[in-house]
Tab-separated table of C-alpha atoms and ligand atoms in Angstrom:
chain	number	residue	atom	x	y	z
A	109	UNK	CA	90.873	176.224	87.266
A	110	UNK	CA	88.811	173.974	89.636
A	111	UNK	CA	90.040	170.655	90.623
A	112	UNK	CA	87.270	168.509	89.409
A	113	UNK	CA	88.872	165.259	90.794
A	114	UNK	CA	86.490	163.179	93.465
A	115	UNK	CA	88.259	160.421	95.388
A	116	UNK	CA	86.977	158.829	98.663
A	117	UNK	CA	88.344	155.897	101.120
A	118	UNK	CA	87.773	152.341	100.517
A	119	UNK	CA	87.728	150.281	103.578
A	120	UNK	CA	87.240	146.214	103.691
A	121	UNK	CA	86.669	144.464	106.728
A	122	UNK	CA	89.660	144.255	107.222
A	123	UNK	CA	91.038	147.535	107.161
A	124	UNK	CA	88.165	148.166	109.657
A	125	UNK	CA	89.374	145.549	111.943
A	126	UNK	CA	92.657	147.115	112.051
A	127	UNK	CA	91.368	150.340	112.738
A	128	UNK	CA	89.649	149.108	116.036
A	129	UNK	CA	86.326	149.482	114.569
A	130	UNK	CA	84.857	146.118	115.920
A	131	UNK	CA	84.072	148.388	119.120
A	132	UNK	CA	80.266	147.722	120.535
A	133	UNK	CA	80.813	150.271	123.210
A	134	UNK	CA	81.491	152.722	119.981
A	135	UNK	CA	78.777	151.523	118.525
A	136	UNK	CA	76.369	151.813	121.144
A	137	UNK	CA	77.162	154.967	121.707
A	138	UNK	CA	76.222	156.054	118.521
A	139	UNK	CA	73.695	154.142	118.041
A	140	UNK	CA	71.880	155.897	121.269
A	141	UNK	CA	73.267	159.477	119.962
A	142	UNK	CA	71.125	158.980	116.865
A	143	UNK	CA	68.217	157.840	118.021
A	144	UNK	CA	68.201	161.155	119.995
A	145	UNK	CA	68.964	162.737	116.829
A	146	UNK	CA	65.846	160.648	115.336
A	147	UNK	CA	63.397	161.889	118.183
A	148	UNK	CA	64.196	165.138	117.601
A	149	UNK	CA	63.528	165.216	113.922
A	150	UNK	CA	67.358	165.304	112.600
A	151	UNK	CA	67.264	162.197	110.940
A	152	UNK	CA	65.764	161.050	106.796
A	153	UNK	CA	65.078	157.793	106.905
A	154	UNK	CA	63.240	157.121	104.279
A	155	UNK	CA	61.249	153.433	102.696
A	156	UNK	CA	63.656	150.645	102.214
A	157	UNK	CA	63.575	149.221	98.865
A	158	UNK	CA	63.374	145.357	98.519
A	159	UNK	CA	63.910	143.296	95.449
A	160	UNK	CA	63.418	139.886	95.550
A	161	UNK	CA	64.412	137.286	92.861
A	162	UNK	CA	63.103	133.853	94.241
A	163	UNK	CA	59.584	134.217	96.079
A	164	UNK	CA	60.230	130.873	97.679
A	165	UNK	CA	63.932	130.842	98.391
A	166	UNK	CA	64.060	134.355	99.782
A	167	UNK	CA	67.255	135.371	97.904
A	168	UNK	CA	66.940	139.463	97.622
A	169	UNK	CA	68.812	142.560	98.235
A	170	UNK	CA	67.828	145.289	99.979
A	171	UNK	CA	68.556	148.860	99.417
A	172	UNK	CA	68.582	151.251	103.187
A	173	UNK	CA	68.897	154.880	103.099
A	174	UNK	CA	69.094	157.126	105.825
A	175	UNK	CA	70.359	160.963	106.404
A	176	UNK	CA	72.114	162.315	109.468
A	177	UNK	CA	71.705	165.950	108.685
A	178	UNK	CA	73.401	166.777	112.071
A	179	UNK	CA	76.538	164.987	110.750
A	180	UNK	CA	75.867	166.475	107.040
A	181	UNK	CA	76.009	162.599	105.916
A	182	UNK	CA	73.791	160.794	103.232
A	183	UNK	CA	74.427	157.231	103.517
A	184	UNK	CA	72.848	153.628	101.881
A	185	UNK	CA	73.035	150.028	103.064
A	186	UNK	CA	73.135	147.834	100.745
A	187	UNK	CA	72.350	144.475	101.530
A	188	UNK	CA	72.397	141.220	100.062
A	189	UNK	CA	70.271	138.170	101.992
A	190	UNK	CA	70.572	134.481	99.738
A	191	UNK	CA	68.968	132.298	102.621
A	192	UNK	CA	70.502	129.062	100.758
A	193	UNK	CA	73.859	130.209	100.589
A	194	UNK	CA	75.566	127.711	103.453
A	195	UNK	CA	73.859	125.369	102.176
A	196	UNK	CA	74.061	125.513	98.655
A	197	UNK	CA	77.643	126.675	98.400
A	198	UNK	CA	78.613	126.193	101.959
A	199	UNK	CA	79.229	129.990	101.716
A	200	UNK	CA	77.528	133.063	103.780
A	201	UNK	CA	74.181	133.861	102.973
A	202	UNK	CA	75.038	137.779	103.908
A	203	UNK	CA	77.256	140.680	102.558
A	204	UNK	CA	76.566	144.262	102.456
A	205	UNK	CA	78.056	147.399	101.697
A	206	UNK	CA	78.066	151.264	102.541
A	207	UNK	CA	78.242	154.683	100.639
A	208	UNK	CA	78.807	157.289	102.533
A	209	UNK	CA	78.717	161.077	100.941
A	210	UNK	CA	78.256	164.120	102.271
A	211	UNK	CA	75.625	166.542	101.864
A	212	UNK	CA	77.511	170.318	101.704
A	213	UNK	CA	78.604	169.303	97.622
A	214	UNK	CA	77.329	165.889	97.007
A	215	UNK	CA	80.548	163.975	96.834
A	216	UNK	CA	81.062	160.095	97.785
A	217	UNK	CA	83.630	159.707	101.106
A	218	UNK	CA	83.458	156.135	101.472
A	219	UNK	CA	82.586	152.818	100.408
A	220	UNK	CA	83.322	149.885	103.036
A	221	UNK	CA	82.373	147.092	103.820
A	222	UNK	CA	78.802	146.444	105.403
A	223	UNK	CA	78.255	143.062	107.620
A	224	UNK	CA	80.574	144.298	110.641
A	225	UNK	CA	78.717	147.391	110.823
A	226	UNK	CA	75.648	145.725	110.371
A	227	UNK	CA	75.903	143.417	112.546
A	228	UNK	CA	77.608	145.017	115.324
A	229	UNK	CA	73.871	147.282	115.049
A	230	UNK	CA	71.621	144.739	115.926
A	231	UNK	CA	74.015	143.656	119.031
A	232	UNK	CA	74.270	147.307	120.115
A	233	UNK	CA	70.271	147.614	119.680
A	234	UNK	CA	69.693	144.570	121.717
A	235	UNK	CA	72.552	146.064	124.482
A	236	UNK	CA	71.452	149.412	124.929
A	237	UNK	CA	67.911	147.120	125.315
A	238	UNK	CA	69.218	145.470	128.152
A	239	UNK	CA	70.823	148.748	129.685
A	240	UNK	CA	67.403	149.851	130.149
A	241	UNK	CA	65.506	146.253	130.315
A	242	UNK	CA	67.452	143.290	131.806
A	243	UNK	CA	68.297	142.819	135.585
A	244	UNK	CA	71.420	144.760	137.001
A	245	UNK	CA	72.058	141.562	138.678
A	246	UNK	CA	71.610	139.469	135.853
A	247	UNK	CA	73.853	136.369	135.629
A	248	UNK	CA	72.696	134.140	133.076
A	249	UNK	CA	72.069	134.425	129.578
A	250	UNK	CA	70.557	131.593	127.459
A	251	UNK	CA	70.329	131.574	123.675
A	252	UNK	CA	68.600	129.793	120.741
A	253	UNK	CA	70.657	129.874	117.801
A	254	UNK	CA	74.159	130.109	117.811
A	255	UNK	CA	75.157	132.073	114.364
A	256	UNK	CA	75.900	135.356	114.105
A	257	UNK	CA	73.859	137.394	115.795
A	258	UNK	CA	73.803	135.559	118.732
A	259	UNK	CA	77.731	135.914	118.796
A	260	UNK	CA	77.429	139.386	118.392
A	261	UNK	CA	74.591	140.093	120.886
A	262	UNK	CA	76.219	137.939	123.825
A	263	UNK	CA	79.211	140.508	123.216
A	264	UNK	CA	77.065	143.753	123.506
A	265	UNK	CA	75.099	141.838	126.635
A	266	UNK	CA	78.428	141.378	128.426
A	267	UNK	CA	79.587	145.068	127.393
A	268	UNK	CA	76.049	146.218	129.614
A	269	UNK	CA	76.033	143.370	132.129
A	270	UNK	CA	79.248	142.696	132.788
A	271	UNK	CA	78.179	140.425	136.032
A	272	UNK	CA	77.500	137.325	133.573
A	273	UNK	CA	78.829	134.715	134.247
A	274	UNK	CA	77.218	131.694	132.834
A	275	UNK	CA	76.133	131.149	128.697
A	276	UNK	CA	74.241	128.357	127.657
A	277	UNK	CA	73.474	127.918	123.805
A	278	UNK	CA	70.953	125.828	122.099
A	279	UNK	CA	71.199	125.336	118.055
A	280	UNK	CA	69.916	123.447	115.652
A	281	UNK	CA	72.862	120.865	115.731
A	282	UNK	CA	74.996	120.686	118.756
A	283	UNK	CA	78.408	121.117	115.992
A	284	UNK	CA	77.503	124.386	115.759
A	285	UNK	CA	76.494	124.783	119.535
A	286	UNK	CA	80.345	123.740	119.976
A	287	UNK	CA	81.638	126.310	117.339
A	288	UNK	CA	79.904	129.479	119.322
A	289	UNK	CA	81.327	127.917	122.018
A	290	UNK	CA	85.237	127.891	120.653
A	291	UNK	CA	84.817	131.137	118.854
A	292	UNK	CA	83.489	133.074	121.988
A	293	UNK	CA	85.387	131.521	124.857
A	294	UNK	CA	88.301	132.746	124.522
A	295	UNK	CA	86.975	136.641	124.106
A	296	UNK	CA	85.218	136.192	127.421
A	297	UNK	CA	87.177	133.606	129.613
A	298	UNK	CA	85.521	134.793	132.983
A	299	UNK	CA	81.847	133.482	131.671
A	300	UNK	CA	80.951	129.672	131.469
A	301	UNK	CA	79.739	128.096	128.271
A	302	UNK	CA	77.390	124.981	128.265
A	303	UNK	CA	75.873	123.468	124.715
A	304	UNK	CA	72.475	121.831	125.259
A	305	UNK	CA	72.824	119.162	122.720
A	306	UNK	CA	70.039	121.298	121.178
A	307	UNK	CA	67.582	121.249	124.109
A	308	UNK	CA	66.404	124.777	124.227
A	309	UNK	CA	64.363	124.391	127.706
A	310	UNK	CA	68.020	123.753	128.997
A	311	UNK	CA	69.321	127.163	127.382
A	312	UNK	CA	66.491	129.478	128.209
A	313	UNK	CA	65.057	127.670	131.509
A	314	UNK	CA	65.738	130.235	134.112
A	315	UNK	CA	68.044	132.007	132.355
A	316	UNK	CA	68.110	136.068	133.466
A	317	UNK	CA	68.648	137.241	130.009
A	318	UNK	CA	66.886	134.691	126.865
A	319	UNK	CA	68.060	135.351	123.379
A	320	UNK	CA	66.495	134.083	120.195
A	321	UNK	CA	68.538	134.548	117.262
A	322	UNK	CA	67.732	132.142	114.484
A	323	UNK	CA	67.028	130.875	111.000
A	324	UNK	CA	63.768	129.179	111.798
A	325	UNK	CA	59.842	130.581	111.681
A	326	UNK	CA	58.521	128.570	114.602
A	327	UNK	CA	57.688	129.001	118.033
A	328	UNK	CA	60.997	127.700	119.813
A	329	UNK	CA	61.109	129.427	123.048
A	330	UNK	CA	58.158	128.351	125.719
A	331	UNK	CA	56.338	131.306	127.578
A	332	UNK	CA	56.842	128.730	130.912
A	333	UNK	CA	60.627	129.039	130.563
A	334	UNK	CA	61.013	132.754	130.908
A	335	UNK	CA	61.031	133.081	134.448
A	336	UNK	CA	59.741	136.606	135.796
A	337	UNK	CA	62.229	139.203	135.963
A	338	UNK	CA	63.920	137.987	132.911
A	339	UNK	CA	64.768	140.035	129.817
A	340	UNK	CA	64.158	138.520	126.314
A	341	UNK	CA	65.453	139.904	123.412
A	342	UNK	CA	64.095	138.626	120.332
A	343	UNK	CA	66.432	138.975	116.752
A	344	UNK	CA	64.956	136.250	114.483
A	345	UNK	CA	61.153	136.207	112.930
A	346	UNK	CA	59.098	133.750	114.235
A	347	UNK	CA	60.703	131.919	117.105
A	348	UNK	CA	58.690	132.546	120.239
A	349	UNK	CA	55.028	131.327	121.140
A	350	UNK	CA	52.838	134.010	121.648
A	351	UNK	CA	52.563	133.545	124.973
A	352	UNK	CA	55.792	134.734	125.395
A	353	UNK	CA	54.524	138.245	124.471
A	354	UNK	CA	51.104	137.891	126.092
A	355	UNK	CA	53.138	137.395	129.555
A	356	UNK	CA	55.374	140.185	129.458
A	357	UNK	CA	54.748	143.128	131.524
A	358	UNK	CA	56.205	145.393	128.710
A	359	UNK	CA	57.051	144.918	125.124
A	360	UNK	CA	59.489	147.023	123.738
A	361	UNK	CA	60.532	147.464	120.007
A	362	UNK	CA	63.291	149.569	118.178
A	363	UNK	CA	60.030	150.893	116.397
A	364	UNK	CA	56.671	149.305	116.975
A	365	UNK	CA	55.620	150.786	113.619
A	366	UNK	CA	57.914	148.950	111.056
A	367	UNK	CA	57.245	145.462	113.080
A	368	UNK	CA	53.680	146.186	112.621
A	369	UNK	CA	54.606	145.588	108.667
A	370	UNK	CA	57.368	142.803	108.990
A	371	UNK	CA	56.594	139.242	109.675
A	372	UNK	CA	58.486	138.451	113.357
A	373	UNK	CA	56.080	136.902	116.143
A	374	UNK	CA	54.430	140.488	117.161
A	375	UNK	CA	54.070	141.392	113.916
A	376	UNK	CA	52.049	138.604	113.307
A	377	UNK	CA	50.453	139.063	116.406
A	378	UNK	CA	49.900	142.175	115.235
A	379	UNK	CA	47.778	140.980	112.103
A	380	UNK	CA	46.052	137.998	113.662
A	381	UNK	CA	44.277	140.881	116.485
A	382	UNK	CA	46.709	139.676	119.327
A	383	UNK	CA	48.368	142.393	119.914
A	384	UNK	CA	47.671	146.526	119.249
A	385	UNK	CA	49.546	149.407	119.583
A	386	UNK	CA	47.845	150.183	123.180
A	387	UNK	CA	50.288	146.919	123.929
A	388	UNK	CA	53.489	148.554	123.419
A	389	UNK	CA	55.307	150.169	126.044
A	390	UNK	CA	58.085	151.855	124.001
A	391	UNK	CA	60.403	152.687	121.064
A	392	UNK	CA	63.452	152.066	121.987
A	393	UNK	CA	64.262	155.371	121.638
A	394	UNK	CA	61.506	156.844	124.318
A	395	UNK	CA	63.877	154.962	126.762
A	396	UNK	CA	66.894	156.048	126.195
A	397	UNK	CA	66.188	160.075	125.908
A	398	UNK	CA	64.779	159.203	129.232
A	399	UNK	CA	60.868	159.783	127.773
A	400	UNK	CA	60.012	156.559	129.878
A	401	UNK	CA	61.404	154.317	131.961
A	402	UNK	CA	62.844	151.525	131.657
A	403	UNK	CA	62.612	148.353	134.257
A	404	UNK	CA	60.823	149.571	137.361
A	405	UNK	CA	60.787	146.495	139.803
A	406	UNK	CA	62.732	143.591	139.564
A	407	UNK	CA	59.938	141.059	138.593
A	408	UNK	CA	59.156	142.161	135.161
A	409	UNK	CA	59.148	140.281	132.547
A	410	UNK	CA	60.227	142.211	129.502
A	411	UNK	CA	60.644	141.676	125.770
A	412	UNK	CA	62.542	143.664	123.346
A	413	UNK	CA	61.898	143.219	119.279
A	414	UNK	CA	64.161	145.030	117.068
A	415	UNK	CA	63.694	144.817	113.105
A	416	UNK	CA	66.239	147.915	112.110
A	417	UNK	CA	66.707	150.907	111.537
A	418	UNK	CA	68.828	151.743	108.621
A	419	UNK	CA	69.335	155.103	110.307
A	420	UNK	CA	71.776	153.496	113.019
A	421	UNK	CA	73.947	151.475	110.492
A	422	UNK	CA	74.319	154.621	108.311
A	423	UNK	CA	75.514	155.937	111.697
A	424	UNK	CA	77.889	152.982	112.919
A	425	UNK	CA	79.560	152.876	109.276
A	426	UNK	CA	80.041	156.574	109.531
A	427	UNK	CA	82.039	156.418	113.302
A	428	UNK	CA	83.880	153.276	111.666
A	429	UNK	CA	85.070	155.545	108.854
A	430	UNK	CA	85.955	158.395	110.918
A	431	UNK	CA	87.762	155.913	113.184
A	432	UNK	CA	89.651	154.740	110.452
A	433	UNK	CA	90.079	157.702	108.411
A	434	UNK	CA	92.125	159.280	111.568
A	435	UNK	CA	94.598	156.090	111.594
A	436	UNK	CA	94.909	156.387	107.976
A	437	UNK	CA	93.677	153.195	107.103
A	438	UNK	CA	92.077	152.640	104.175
A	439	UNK	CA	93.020	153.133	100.781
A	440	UNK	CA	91.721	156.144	98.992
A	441	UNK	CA	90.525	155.687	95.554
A	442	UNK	CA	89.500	158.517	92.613
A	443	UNK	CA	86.174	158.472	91.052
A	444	UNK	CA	87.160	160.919	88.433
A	445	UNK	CA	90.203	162.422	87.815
A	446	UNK	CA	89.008	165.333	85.939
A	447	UNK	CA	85.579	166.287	83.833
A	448	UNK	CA	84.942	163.588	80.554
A	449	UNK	CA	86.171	166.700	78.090
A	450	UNK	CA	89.418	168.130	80.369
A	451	UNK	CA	91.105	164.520	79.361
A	452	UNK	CA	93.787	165.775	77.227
A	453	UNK	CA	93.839	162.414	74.991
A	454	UNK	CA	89.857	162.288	75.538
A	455	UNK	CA	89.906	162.854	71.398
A	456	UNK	CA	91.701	159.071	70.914
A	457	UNK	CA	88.905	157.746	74.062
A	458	UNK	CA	86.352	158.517	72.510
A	459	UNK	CA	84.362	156.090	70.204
A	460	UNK	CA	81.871	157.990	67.809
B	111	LIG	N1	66.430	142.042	113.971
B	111	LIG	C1	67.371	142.452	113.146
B	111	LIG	O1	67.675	143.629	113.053
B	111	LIG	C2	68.117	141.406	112.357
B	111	LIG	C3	69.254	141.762	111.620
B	111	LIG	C4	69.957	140.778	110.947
B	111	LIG	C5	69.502	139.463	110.988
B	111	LIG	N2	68.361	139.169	111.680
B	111	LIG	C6	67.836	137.780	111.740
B	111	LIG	O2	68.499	137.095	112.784
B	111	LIG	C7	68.414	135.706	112.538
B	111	LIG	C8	69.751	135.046	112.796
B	111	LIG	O3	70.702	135.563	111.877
B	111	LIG	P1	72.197	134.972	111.834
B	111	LIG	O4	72.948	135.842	110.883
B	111	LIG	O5	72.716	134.768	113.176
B	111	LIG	O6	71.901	133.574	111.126
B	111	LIG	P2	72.826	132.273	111.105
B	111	LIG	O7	72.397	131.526	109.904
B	111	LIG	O8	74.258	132.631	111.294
B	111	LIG	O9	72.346	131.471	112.415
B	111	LIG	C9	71.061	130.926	112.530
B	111	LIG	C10	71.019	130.033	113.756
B	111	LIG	O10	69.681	129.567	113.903
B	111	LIG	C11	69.766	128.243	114.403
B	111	LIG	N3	68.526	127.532	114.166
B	111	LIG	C12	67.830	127.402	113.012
B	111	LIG	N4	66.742	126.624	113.226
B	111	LIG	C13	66.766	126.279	114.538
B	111	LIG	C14	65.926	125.489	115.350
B	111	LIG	N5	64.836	124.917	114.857
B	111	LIG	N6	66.275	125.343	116.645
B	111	LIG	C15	67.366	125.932	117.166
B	111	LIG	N7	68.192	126.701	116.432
B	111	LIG	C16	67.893	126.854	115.135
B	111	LIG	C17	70.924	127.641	113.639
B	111	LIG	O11	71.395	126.487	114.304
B	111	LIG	C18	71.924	128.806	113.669
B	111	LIG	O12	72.724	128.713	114.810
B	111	LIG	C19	67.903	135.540	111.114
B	111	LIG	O13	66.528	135.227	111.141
B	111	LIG	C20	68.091	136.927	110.534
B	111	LIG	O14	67.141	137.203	109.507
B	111	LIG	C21	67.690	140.105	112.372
């Protein structure tokens, strides 16, 4: 007789930090793979589906699915966002989760945890950006906002430009400015961190590559700071002024379509008659399947908007697992043991 028992791997965070999973170069790599993948029609990626509780708070979770039919791999983010956790509970305002199952029988293979993953996406989006976008020679990199994202991202930066050197950071109180600081030091000891004492001209002023990864809906970074040449890549919703945009000899976007419906500075730019789709250079993904070009002199200035694409997390989660699945880390877990009526004792189970 058929085994009907279904089991698949359970992996927390930290099982995937032991399995070496907190690997941008990994996860760039995929992330670029897929996209191909995408271009050429091998991807689902269906709506997102949002449900939120509080209109005014924000609080919601989101629900991401995406298909890799090359990999034979159904997977769903989902996503939790409570904007008042930290301050509320002084806990994070983020968690997610991934199922994984494959598409030959149906079956679940795992269920791990989601924020490294997710993450570790938007850095490798904004890095394979720069690949293509920032300077060879760039040096400097200045951000606004210092939670994170913006750890993440100065990570994936250094992974692509490895010739920076210098990091100035610019929050919204110069304790947390500190904290990026003490956290990311020691992972990069060759760069040099300043805090601005939350001055942002002093982060972004003449920095080669400007990062805006924040909390806030407000124009924080000054068009007359990005100097030309300079890369920009742009995580948060509203935190640029327009001008910004309107300077930059290209705009590119993971995809230009799904801003157009979100709420981050081009998408309102977008709806206000600012901006239209002649205005946008790329998809990220024209770039790298070599479609377009990227940077073609050195005195561009360039910005890069990513919202997300489910499609990559669904992709990062599964390397993580296979990384992890081949170290045998993880801890495997049944579903069903056998079919409700093949329980031999299902008679004293059951409640009629
Ligand atoms: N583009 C994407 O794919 C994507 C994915 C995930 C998150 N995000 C967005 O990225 C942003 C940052 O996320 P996070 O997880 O790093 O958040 P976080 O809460 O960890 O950090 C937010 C940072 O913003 C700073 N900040 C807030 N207001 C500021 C101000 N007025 N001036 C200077 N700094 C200010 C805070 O000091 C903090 O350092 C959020 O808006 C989030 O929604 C984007």
């Amino acid at each position: 007789m058929a085994s009907h028992q279904v089991s698949f791997t359970y992996l927390s965070q930290e099982d995937l930090l032991e399995a070496g999973c907190f690997d941008l170069r990994m996860a760039m790599e995929v992330a670029e793979k897929t996209m191909i993948a995408f271009e050429e029609h091998r991807v689902l990626f269906p709506e997102k589906i949002v449900q939120i509780f509080d209109p005014v708070a924000q609080d919601r979770i989101n629900c991401l699915p995406a298909t890799l039919l090359d990999e034979k791999i159904c997977g769903v983010k989902w996503v939790s966002v409570f904007p008042r956790n930290p301050k509320m509970y002084d806990v994070q305002n983020l968690s997610a989760m991934f199922i994984l199952s494959e598409i030959e029988k149906g079956f679940p293979v795992a269920v791990m945890e989601g924020t490294l993953a997710s993450n570790m996406r938007v850095a490798a989006m904004g890095g394979i950006a720069a690949k293509h976008l920032a300077r060879k020679d760039s040096q400097s990199i200045g951000f606004i906002g210092a939670g994170e994202q913006a750890k993440m991202h100065l990570l994936a930066m250094k992974v692509v430009r490895p010739g920076l050197k210098e990091c100035r950071v610019a929050a919204k109180t110069a304790a947390e400015e500190q904290q990026f600081i003490k956290e990311l030091s020691p992972l990069l000891p060759d760069m040099k961190f300043t805090g601005t004492n939350t001055v942002a001209r002093d982060a972004m002023q003449n920095a080669d590559i400007l990062v805006t990864a924040t909390s806030a809906q407000a124009p924080l970074l000054k068009a007359e700071w990005m100097k030309p040449g300079a890369f920009y890549s742009h995580i948060g919703g509203w935190e640029d002024e327009y001008q910004v945009a309107l300077q930059c000899e290209k705009i590119v976007c993971d995809d230009w379509d799904t801003v157009t419906h979100r709420t981050q500075t081009l998408s309102r730019m977008y709806k206000e008659g600012l901006l239209s789709h002649g205005d946008i250079y790329a998809d990220l993904h024209e770039l790298v399947s070599g479609h377009k070009p990227g940077r073609e002199s050195e005195s561009e200035r360039i910005y890069f908007n990513a919202v997300g694409l489910a499609y990559v997390d669904v992709a990062i989660a599964l390397a993580m697992y296979k990384r992890a699945d081949s170290s045998h880390i993880g801890q495997r877990l049944d579903l069903q043991k056998t079919m409700v009526f093949e329980h031999q004792d299902i008679i004293s189970r059951i409640r009629l």
